[in-house]
Amino acid sequence: MIDLSVDLPGLSMKNPVMPASGCFSFGREYSEFYNLNKLGAVIMKAATGNERQGNPTPRVAETASGMLNAIGLQNPGVEKIVETEVPFLAQYAVPIIANVAGSTIEEYEKVATVLNKSANIAAIELNISCPNVKEGGIQFGTNPSMAKEVTRRVKAISRFPVYVKLSPNVTNIVEMAKAIEEAGADGITMINTLTGMKIDLATKQPLIANKTGGLSGAAVQPIAIRMIYEVSQAVSLPIIGMGGIETAEDVLEFLLAGADAVAIGTANFNNPLVCPEVIADLPEVLKQYGFSSVKEAVGKAHSV
Amino acid sequence: MIDLSVDLPGLSMKNPVMPASGCFSFGREYSEFYNLNKLGAVIMKAATGNERQGNPTPRVAETASGMLNAIGLQNPGVEKIVETEVPFLAQYAVPIIANVAGSTIEEYEKVATVLNKSANIAAIELNISCPNVKEGGIQFGTNPSMAKEVTRRVKAISRFPVYVKLSPNVTNIVEMAKAIEEAGADGITMINTLTGMKIDLATKQPLIANKTGGLSGAAVQPIAIRMIYEVSQAVSLPIIGMGGIETAEDVLEFLLAGADAVAIGTANFNNPLVCPEVIADLPEVLKQYGFSSVKEAVGKAHSV
Amino acid sequence: MKKKEKLKLISSEKLAKDTVELVLRNDYISRQAEPGQFVHLALAHHTLRRPISIAETDQTAGTVTLLFKIVGEGTRLLASLPVGTEIDALGPNGNGFPISKLKTGDSVLLVGGGVGVPPLYFLASALKKQGISVQSVLGFQEKAAVFYEAAFQELGETQIVTNDGSYGHQGFVTDVIKENDSTVCYYSCGPLPMLAAVQKKLKHKQGYLSFEERMGCGIGACYACVIPTKEETSYKKICQDGPVFAASEVIL
Amino acid sequence: MKKKEKLKLISSEKLAKDTVELVLRNDYISRQAEPGQFVHLALAHHTLRRPISIAETDQTAGTVTLLFKIVGEGTRLLASLPVGTEIDALGPNGNGFPISKLKTGDSVLLVGGGVGVPPLYFLASALKKQGISVQSVLGFQEKAAVFYEAAFQELGETQIVTNDGSYGHQGFVTDVIKENDSTVCYYSCGPLPMLAAVQKKLKHKQGYLSFEERMGCGIGACYACVIPTKEETSYKKICQDGPVFAASEVIL
Ligand SMILES: Cc1cc2nc3c(=O)[nH]c(=O)nc-3n(C[C@H](O)[C@H](O)[C@H](O)COP(=O)(O)OP(=O)(O)OC[C@H]3O[C@@H](n4cnc5c(N)ncnc54)[C@H](O)[C@@H]3O)c2cc1C
Ligand SMILES: Cc1cc2nc3c(=O)[nH]c(=O)nc-3n(C[C@H](O)[C@H](O)[C@H](O)COP(=O)(O)OP(=O)(O)OC[C@H]3O[C@@H](n4cnc5c(N)ncnc54)[C@H](O)[C@@H]3O)c2cc1C
Ligand SMILES: Cc1cc2nc3c(=O)[nH]c(=O)nc-3n(C[C@H](O)[C@H](O)[C@H](O)COP(=O)(O)O)c2cc1C
Ligand SMILES: Cc1cc2nc3c(=O)[nH]c(=O)nc-3n(C[C@H](O)[C@H](O)[C@H](O)COP(=O)(O)O)c2cc1C
Ligand code: FES
Ligand code: FES
């Protein structure tokens, strides 16, 4: 009997697999394909202080073994999410992680404050891959001191464990991880998308209306694995790994690299059943490679 | 009649396509597949001060729409390259670009000095994606001041135009480009590989002996396009673009993004004839999208 | 519960220039499909699915007909699949053309452009079954691109328009349709500029437009495929709230 | 000039557990190939080619035989290709087993392990044609993995060894081969640990070993596939200088 359970700050999960933020909305659509109770956890779409319309279209483009997206954080605002979306997900026996975004530290604080009112949230994921309008649009996630500050301030307010989502668009991912660890983060989720672009030969302009978009999918998996391998050996925080996962074998590779749990994003679009299918396959794959539990496999690739 | 010619510092080329460094050795092998005179230019494998053995094997791994490599700059040393390899390539009417690597600024200087003796080199490409042993192994290419310094020092010695090859593993690619422009670089080549890792489930260890390797191939093209789009609008240096090119359509996308010429690396392995085939297809593709020359297409994606 | 279905390819035929018709077998989708809905097709080695409207169904044979234009890698691959291939599909997705309010004897106008024509054919045959008469105006780039003319003629008065005049009327569909005629409402599907022109020309008539946008999930979860609307909740999702919207509700 | 060739798949047969034999048609490669050389095969949607040794050629039929084990995505795909498929191949690549120095009447030893056996079969038949007698020791994991036994028996005395003893001798090939016998030299191909053990056991005998390494280009241009040698120029390329090296020259 293979033990898939994982216990992380605020998250006691029956298995290590959850949908990634922004690829699962608030679960309603996928709940029509399978019983969400099968999931280890759910990460909701980003919540901002007020409603956001997001970017003009096209918002997505296909690339080799991946895709670009620039949705622009479209969401009804944190109040509405707490009122109408969290209760829907709360019907399921699955920990709910709220993805928190903002364009100022104050907005992050506001979102965290509103989320505190909800009885049904297990943890929050700080999406720091957002431009800081007060700092000339530099992303919180690409500047250690800004990342540290926003983490510290949200941590001071939130009654939930805080996972910080790292951006891969940095020279030194370990420096970022250490910064948010010092700021008191309870965990790390990684990686967010890599900034990319596709040009439409017909129009001769960037295909995505926002010009640049975030690259995700199988194409980025080697970068995610490398960063998780480095970060997991440099900090003591638990890691929820993501970036290109499509199969149970991919999940095992993330575990070996040092992830304690995983999230699946892009793969949901091609296969709405990918999460339950990967969860179903995982015990056999763990067994095949000589593991009797998920915990056993975590970090096994680290040099001894 | 479509004009494919391109004129860049030190490089007057009949077409914009050249093999990328390290993917073409010194041309002997590919010269058995086609007449190298068809190429716009050739970039040689990295040259270091003395012979280098490179890394243990495995040195390559396949990834989704890409590959990882950690060859480790194996080469016979710059003296030998000038004596035995440059003369071979000099038989062809194609500009030769020498890729210069080192682990100290002094080594870069030494390589540049030796190359000055060669009558047949058209330009050098500074591979700054190397760890600086004197600076605790930080890559020259990920630190603006170190990149600036090595560029300035080599520029002071070399009698050839100096193209600096940018690493994509940075938070701010524009800052790097501006740094080497200030240091007097004559041009930019981009992008080098992204640092990645693949773990072998069977051994539970990184598949590449060096643990990490450089990610290349179609998977990275959106990142290359985005960086070239940004850099070409921020500096006035010519750009030789690369990263995942496999077809003439890909070449056009790089030109539209702001590249003046292009290099093809990984694609040579699957198709040894990819360079001449892309060169042969390019006129038709340019015509199809309304261009009568390569120069006309350069930077057309930039917002007007 | 929604399901991932397998569509078994029964026939693949080139109907016009770069235009291919596929007939596929799947009882469930054949029974469920309503005019205006689409299937979201998975293709080997492609990250994203391809949305294609349902052009016709034959519930007794349990088949679904798709008609598409080859415009890129995915449609080229679709066109090359051998008979017998099983295509992984989601669907029927989205909301179709609202027709419940129509009464027997009513007459409606269908305005189609290019590959916007197929879903209107499915609609026309459904309306015909309900005793509603249809007038169709179908626009194509050129003679070589024209398809389904005879099929539409059988269902009602049909006018063909080609941009280059190589067949039927020369010009755009909006040159042929009239502000005021006997029709109670209109249904339109085609390229965005055409939909905008139709919406403008027929602003006094109730109408419904079917839209296209690049999609991720195709089921409402990723917010890739939005379109601005007049309600203050503004953006709606084409894959879930659409692809058909009331002409009065959307901003083009 | 070297060329990219198309190998037309004529037959595909499972010979043993996860072990597949392909017969492919290509006059050029069939004529050029020498025992020990390999072809470098392109597979759809894979960045890198797959190197596979040539197991036999039939110059009159213009065919090449490959025999491989299914160990991952690429070999699984290769095993699934329908007869008639044209496979894009580079080759014959590398240098084969040196046999020019052998004299009629000489006797040589062949030591093969698993999928290292196929190239030795090509070698054995070539030697036989030259009137050189071969003694073969072939190692496999288990009975279910054994292949080509009869074919080798026809060419000379052949002993089979299985690690689990489920067939032939139990143990490793090195338990069966002798330091001193009548053979003038040996040729070996198989997993690295086996090659190392053979090299050690037969250190007083001249021998040639065929190696495997992960490859990029397969033609000598990328330096992916190197092996340390005793010369001070040290690393050599398996794809270009090898895959066969004198046992005395390489460091294992
Ligand atoms: C609801 C809906 C119904 C459709 N019905 C039909 C139909 O019945 N017949 C038909 O010929 N076409 C139809 N289309 C358009 C069709 O989806 C595209 O032509 C097709 O996806 C192009 O794929 P490709 O790989 O050949 O092109 P590529 O340009 O290579 O595709 C690259 C990416 O862009 C997307 N894309 C490109 N063009 C479009 C487009 N116009 N709309 C949406 N996504 C696009 C593709 O899905 C893919 O993700 C419909 C689109 C939508 C949204
Ligand atoms: C010169 C040479 C001759 C060979 N001859 C044979 C033969 O006759 N029969 C046979 O069964 N096998 C042979 N091999 C091994 C064969 O190339 C691999 O088993 C095959 O490439 C595995 O591909 P895959 O996609 O199934 O496995 P994966 O593990 O999915 O392949 C991933 C990547 O690793 C490479 N790779 C994995 N294992 C090996 C390996 N052992 N050697 C080289 N590359 C590897 C693949 O080429 C691919 O690039 C030979 C290898 C070499 C170098
Ligand atoms: C369409 C789309 C929307 C996304 N939206 C968000 C978001 O709102 N917040 C966030 O933190 N990450 C978002 N992401 C990033 C994913 O959560 C995930 O980090 C990334 O896509 C890598 O995982 P994958 O390769 O499995 O998709 C989004 C990704 C996609 C593809
Ligand atoms: C096997 C291999 C070896 C390489 N060696 C070098 C090198 O020696 N010097 C260098 O500057 N870049 C080297 N590169 C990087 C390429 O020149 C190129 O920048 C990169 O691969 C992106 O282009 P591509 O996607 O077309 O391969 C190497 C790449 C590969 C795949
Ligand atoms: S495609 Fe995902 S919401 Fe419409
Ligand atoms: S595989 Fe490229 S040198 Fe051998």
Tab-separated table of N, CA, C and O and ligand atoms in Angstrom, chain B residues 60-63 198 200 207, chain D residues 18-20 36-40 43 46-55 66-78 93 114-119 189 210-216 225 238-239 242-243, ligand 2:
chain	number	residue	atom	x	y	z
B	60	VAL	N	24.591	15.146	-22.780
B	60	VAL	CA	23.351	15.658	-23.381
B	60	VAL	C	22.143	14.847	-22.907
B	60	VAL	O	22.275	13.691	-22.506
B	61	ALA	N	20.991	15.481	-22.929
B	61	ALA	CA	19.737	14.807	-22.617
B	61	ALA	C	18.648	15.444	-23.459
B	61	ALA	O	18.706	16.644	-23.758
B	62	GLU	N	17.680	14.638	-23.843
B	62	GLU	CA	16.566	15.163	-24.623
B	62	GLU	C	15.476	15.675	-23.686
B	62	GLU	O	15.248	15.104	-22.619
B	63	THR	N	14.846	16.790	-24.059
B	63	THR	CA	13.708	17.317	-23.298
B	63	THR	C	12.577	17.637	-24.290
B	63	THR	O	12.788	17.551	-25.494
B	198	LYS	N	17.555	17.601	-15.888
B	198	LYS	CA	16.633	16.473	-16.034
B	198	LYS	C	17.102	15.395	-15.069
B	198	LYS	O	18.301	15.171	-14.927
B	200	ASP	N	17.075	11.430	-13.952
B	200	ASP	CA	16.854	10.077	-14.451
B	200	ASP	C	16.120	9.280	-13.371
B	200	ASP	O	16.668	9.035	-12.296
B	207	LEU	N	20.470	13.453	-14.820
B	207	LEU	CA	20.880	12.611	-15.941
B	207	LEU	C	22.228	13.058	-16.506
B	207	LEU	O	23.069	12.241	-16.875
D	18	ASP	N	10.621	-7.509	-25.206
D	18	ASP	CA	10.946	-6.097	-25.509
D	18	ASP	C	12.010	-5.936	-26.590
D	18	ASP	O	12.665	-4.888	-26.660
D	19	THR	N	12.218	-6.961	-27.384
D	19	THR	CA	13.286	-6.916	-28.385
D	19	THR	C	12.682	-7.026	-29.781
D	19	THR	O	11.966	-7.983	-30.073
D	20	VAL	N	12.962	-6.017	-30.610
D	20	VAL	CA	12.320	-5.922	-31.921
D	20	VAL	C	13.360	-5.900	-33.036
D	20	VAL	O	14.415	-5.274	-32.909
D	36	GLY	N	29.772	-3.153	-36.971
D	36	GLY	CA	30.172	-2.229	-35.909
D	36	GLY	C	29.685	-0.815	-36.138
D	36	GLY	O	29.644	-0.014	-35.206
D	37	GLN	N	29.326	-0.520	-37.390
D	37	GLN	CA	28.808	0.823	-37.666
D	37	GLN	C	27.345	0.919	-37.243
D	37	GLN	O	26.693	-0.103	-36.990
D	38	PHE	N	26.842	2.148	-37.166
D	38	PHE	CA	25.454	2.351	-36.748
D	38	PHE	C	24.754	3.343	-37.658
D	38	PHE	O	25.392	4.047	-38.431
D	39	VAL	N	23.424	3.349	-37.574
D	39	VAL	CA	22.617	4.371	-38.243
D	39	VAL	C	22.038	5.281	-37.162
D	39	VAL	O	21.803	4.846	-36.025
D	40	HIS	N	21.831	6.551	-37.511
D	40	HIS	CA	21.328	7.534	-36.555
D	40	HIS	C	19.950	7.954	-37.044
D	40	HIS	O	19.818	8.624	-38.070
D	43	LEU	N	13.267	10.655	-35.339
D	43	LEU	CA	11.911	10.256	-34.962
D	43	LEU	C	11.057	11.501	-34.821
D	43	LEU	O	11.495	12.503	-34.238
D	46	HIS	N	10.937	14.387	-31.899
D	46	HIS	CA	12.045	14.180	-30.973
D	46	HIS	C	13.233	15.021	-31.436
D	46	HIS	O	13.604	14.988	-32.606
D	47	THR	N	13.801	15.774	-30.501
D	47	THR	CA	14.910	16.670	-30.840
D	47	THR	C	16.125	15.891	-31.317
D	47	THR	O	16.803	16.309	-32.258
D	48	LEU	N	16.394	14.781	-30.660
D	48	LEU	CA	17.616	14.028	-30.951
D	48	LEU	C	17.323	12.736	-31.708
D	48	LEU	O	16.289	12.102	-31.499
D	49	ARG	N	18.266	12.361	-32.553
D	49	ARG	CA	18.175	11.081	-33.258
D	49	ARG	C	18.536	9.943	-32.318
D	49	ARG	O	19.079	10.168	-31.240
D	50	ARG	N	18.228	8.719	-32.746
D	50	ARG	CA	18.539	7.534	-31.953
D	50	ARG	C	19.549	6.681	-32.697
D	50	ARG	O	19.296	6.280	-33.841
D	51	PRO	N	20.706	6.389	-32.090
D	51	PRO	CA	21.705	5.542	-32.737
D	51	PRO	C	21.397	4.060	-32.543
D	51	PRO	O	21.139	3.620	-31.423
D	52	ILE	N	21.401	3.299	-33.623
D	52	ILE	CA	21.166	1.848	-33.561
D	52	ILE	C	22.189	1.151	-34.473
D	52	ILE	O	22.364	1.533	-35.630
D	53	SER	N	22.848	0.136	-33.940
D	53	SER	CA	23.859	-0.602	-34.695
D	53	SER	C	23.216	-1.383	-35.834
D	53	SER	O	22.052	-1.782	-35.748
D	54	ILE	N	23.996	-1.634	-36.845
D	54	ILE	CA	23.534	-2.454	-37.962
D	54	ILE	C	23.789	-3.917	-37.604
D	54	ILE	O	24.909	-4.300	-37.269
D	55	ALA	N	22.719	-4.723	-37.611
D	55	ALA	CA	22.807	-6.114	-37.159
D	55	ALA	C	23.043	-7.077	-38.305
D	55	ALA	O	23.431	-8.226	-38.097
D	66	LEU	N	18.053	-4.079	-38.253
D	66	LEU	CA	18.343	-3.461	-36.956
D	66	LEU	C	17.645	-4.274	-35.888
D	66	LEU	O	16.556	-4.799	-36.122
D	67	LEU	N	18.269	-4.389	-34.741
D	67	LEU	CA	17.646	-5.104	-33.648
D	67	LEU	C	17.821	-4.274	-32.392
D	67	LEU	O	18.927	-3.858	-32.063
D	68	PHE	N	16.712	-3.963	-31.746
D	68	PHE	CA	16.828	-3.082	-30.581
D	68	PHE	C	15.870	-3.478	-29.476
D	68	PHE	O	14.909	-4.218	-29.683
D	69	LYS	N	16.189	-2.976	-28.307
D	69	LYS	CA	15.374	-3.233	-27.135
D	69	LYS	C	14.540	-1.994	-26.833
D	69	LYS	O	15.024	-0.867	-26.968
D	70	ILE	N	13.294	-2.186	-26.446
D	70	ILE	CA	12.426	-1.062	-26.090
D	70	ILE	C	12.778	-0.627	-24.668
D	70	ILE	O	12.579	-1.368	-23.713
D	71	VAL	N	13.389	0.556	-24.574
D	71	VAL	CA	13.803	1.065	-23.252
D	71	VAL	C	13.211	2.431	-22.939
D	71	VAL	O	13.334	2.926	-21.818
D	72	GLY	N	12.586	3.064	-23.924
D	72	GLY	CA	12.040	4.397	-23.678
D	72	GLY	C	11.145	4.831	-24.813
D	72	GLY	O	10.746	4.028	-25.667
D	73	GLU	N	10.859	6.127	-24.831
D	73	GLU	CA	9.922	6.699	-25.804
D	73	GLU	C	10.297	6.412	-27.245
D	73	GLU	O	9.478	6.007	-28.053
D	74	GLY	N	11.562	6.660	-27.562
D	74	GLY	CA	11.985	6.576	-28.952
D	74	GLY	C	11.929	5.152	-29.476
D	74	GLY	O	11.408	4.907	-30.563
D	75	THR	N	12.477	4.215	-28.709
D	75	THR	CA	12.456	2.823	-29.169
D	75	THR	C	11.018	2.288	-29.175
D	75	THR	O	10.665	1.475	-30.024
D	76	ARG	N	10.175	2.798	-28.262
D	76	ARG	CA	8.769	2.372	-28.289
D	76	ARG	C	8.124	2.839	-29.589
D	76	ARG	O	7.423	2.080	-30.258
D	77	LEU	N	8.445	4.094	-29.958
D	77	LEU	CA	7.908	4.645	-31.204
D	77	LEU	C	8.431	3.851	-32.401
D	77	LEU	O	7.666	3.439	-33.281
D	78	LEU	N	9.733	3.546	-32.404
D	78	LEU	CA	10.341	2.773	-33.498
D	78	LEU	C	9.638	1.429	-33.651
D	78	LEU	O	9.344	0.984	-34.761
D	93	ASN	N	27.348	5.302	-39.823
D	93	ASN	CA	28.228	6.187	-39.051
D	93	ASN	C	29.275	5.414	-38.266
D	93	ASN	O	29.055	4.272	-37.864
D	114	GLY	N	23.289	-8.729	-24.264
D	114	GLY	CA	22.022	-8.057	-24.550
D	114	GLY	C	21.978	-7.470	-25.945
D	114	GLY	O	22.287	-8.146	-26.927
D	115	VAL	N	21.631	-6.178	-26.040
D	115	VAL	CA	21.532	-5.561	-27.361
D	115	VAL	C	22.909	-5.236	-27.924
D	115	VAL	O	23.021	-4.576	-28.953
D	116	GLY	N	23.971	-5.711	-27.264
D	116	GLY	CA	25.303	-5.625	-27.836
D	116	GLY	C	25.546	-6.795	-28.785
D	116	GLY	O	26.526	-6.821	-29.526
D	117	VAL	N	24.627	-7.756	-28.759
D	117	VAL	CA	24.781	-8.945	-29.599
D	117	VAL	C	24.597	-8.662	-31.105
D	117	VAL	O	25.384	-9.139	-31.920
D	118	PRO	N	23.601	-7.853	-31.489
D	118	PRO	CA	23.334	-7.675	-32.928
D	118	PRO	C	24.549	-7.298	-33.780
D	118	PRO	O	24.807	-7.959	-34.793
D	119	PRO	N	25.326	-6.263	-33.398
D	119	PRO	CA	26.469	-5.925	-34.270
D	119	PRO	C	27.458	-7.071	-34.407
D	119	PRO	O	28.111	-7.216	-35.439
D	189	CYS	N	30.804	-6.391	-27.441
D	189	CYS	CA	29.830	-5.301	-27.418
D	189	CYS	C	28.751	-5.639	-26.402
D	189	CYS	O	28.255	-6.766	-26.372
D	210	SER	N	33.042	-2.232	-28.386
D	210	SER	CA	32.121	-1.265	-28.986
D	210	SER	C	31.305	-0.605	-27.882
D	210	SER	O	30.727	-1.280	-27.040
D	211	PHE	N	31.294	0.726	-27.893
D	211	PHE	CA	30.690	1.491	-26.795
D	211	PHE	C	29.412	2.216	-27.179
D	211	PHE	O	29.166	2.508	-28.347
D	212	GLU	N	28.630	2.543	-26.137
D	212	GLU	CA	27.434	3.361	-26.295
D	212	GLU	C	27.584	4.618	-25.448
D	212	GLU	O	28.187	4.578	-24.383
D	213	GLU	N	27.060	5.718	-25.934
D	213	GLU	CA	26.974	6.937	-25.126
D	213	GLU	C	25.851	7.784	-25.700
D	213	GLU	O	25.519	7.666	-26.876
D	214	ARG	N	25.268	8.635	-24.856
D	214	ARG	CA	24.212	9.530	-25.336
D	214	ARG	C	24.791	10.480	-26.368
D	214	ARG	O	25.845	11.052	-26.154
D	215	MET	N	24.100	10.607	-27.486
D	215	MET	CA	24.624	11.369	-28.605
D	215	MET	C	23.767	12.567	-28.950
D	215	MET	O	22.572	12.583	-28.700
D	216	GLY	N	24.444	13.577	-29.509
D	216	GLY	CA	23.737	14.688	-30.115
D	216	GLY	C	23.748	14.463	-31.612
D	216	GLY	O	22.929	13.745	-32.160
D	225	CYS	N	29.549	12.675	-27.114
D	225	CYS	CA	29.687	11.229	-26.921
D	225	CYS	C	31.119	10.770	-26.669
D	225	CYS	O	31.539	9.761	-27.238
D	238	ILE	N	32.853	8.738	-29.607
D	238	ILE	CA	32.324	7.410	-29.904
D	238	ILE	C	31.646	7.382	-31.271
D	238	ILE	O	31.795	6.432	-32.032
D	239	CYS	N	30.971	8.465	-31.649
D	239	CYS	CA	30.213	8.451	-32.902
D	239	CYS	C	31.111	8.507	-34.133
D	239	CYS	O	30.718	8.074	-35.202
D	242	GLY	N	34.830	6.042	-32.859
D	242	GLY	CA	34.341	4.713	-32.494
D	242	GLY	C	33.182	4.364	-33.376
D	242	GLY	O	33.165	4.809	-34.512
D	243	PRO	N	32.175	3.615	-32.943
D	243	PRO	CA	31.989	3.179	-31.554
D	243	PRO	C	32.959	2.082	-31.110
D	243	PRO	O	33.003	1.753	-29.946
E	2	LIG	C1	26.601	3.495	-31.296
E	2	LIG	C2	25.370	2.977	-30.615
E	2	LIG	C3	24.756	1.832	-31.074
E	2	LIG	C4	23.610	1.332	-30.460
E	2	LIG	N1	23.054	0.186	-30.947
E	2	LIG	C5	21.947	-0.305	-30.365
E	2	LIG	C6	21.338	-1.494	-30.863
E	2	LIG	O1	21.801	-2.077	-31.847
E	2	LIG	N2	20.232	-1.962	-30.238
E	2	LIG	C7	19.685	-1.309	-29.148
E	2	LIG	O2	18.684	-1.775	-28.616
E	2	LIG	N3	20.241	-0.185	-28.651
E	2	LIG	C8	21.356	0.327	-29.233
E	2	LIG	N4	21.924	1.478	-28.739
E	2	LIG	C9	21.253	2.137	-27.623
E	2	LIG	C10	20.096	2.985	-28.172
E	2	LIG	O3	20.616	4.080	-28.882
E	2	LIG	C11	19.202	3.488	-27.029
E	2	LIG	O4	18.615	2.385	-26.367
E	2	LIG	C12	18.101	4.403	-27.531
E	2	LIG	O5	18.665	5.585	-28.047
E	2	LIG	C13	17.105	4.720	-26.439
E	2	LIG	O6	16.191	5.637	-26.938
E	2	LIG	P1	14.780	5.799	-26.193
E	2	LIG	O7	14.154	7.039	-26.710
E	2	LIG	O8	14.000	4.551	-26.292
E	2	LIG	O9	15.173	5.927	-24.669
E	2	LIG	P2	15.156	7.308	-23.807
E	2	LIG	O10	15.771	6.994	-22.538
E	2	LIG	O11	13.725	7.827	-23.825
E	2	LIG	O12	16.037	8.223	-24.711
E	2	LIG	C14	16.280	9.537	-24.271
E	2	LIG	C15	17.576	10.026	-24.903
E	2	LIG	O13	18.678	9.302	-24.353
E	2	LIG	C16	19.379	8.609	-25.376
E	2	LIG	N5	19.780	7.279	-24.870
E	2	LIG	C17	19.137	6.547	-23.924
E	2	LIG	N6	19.807	5.385	-23.705
E	2	LIG	C18	20.890	5.403	-24.526
E	2	LIG	C19	21.968	4.488	-24.758
E	2	LIG	N7	22.059	3.322	-24.104
E	2	LIG	N8	22.898	4.844	-25.673
E	2	LIG	C20	22.829	6.002	-26.354
E	2	LIG	N9	21.822	6.897	-26.174
E	2	LIG	C21	20.873	6.590	-25.268
E	2	LIG	C22	18.395	8.512	-26.528
E	2	LIG	O14	19.091	8.387	-27.768
E	2	LIG	C23	17.650	9.805	-26.414
E	2	LIG	O15	18.436	10.854	-26.961
E	2	LIG	C24	23.070	1.989	-29.345
E	2	LIG	C25	23.670	3.166	-28.879
E	2	LIG	C26	24.811	3.650	-29.488
E	2	LIG	C27	25.457	4.899	-28.965
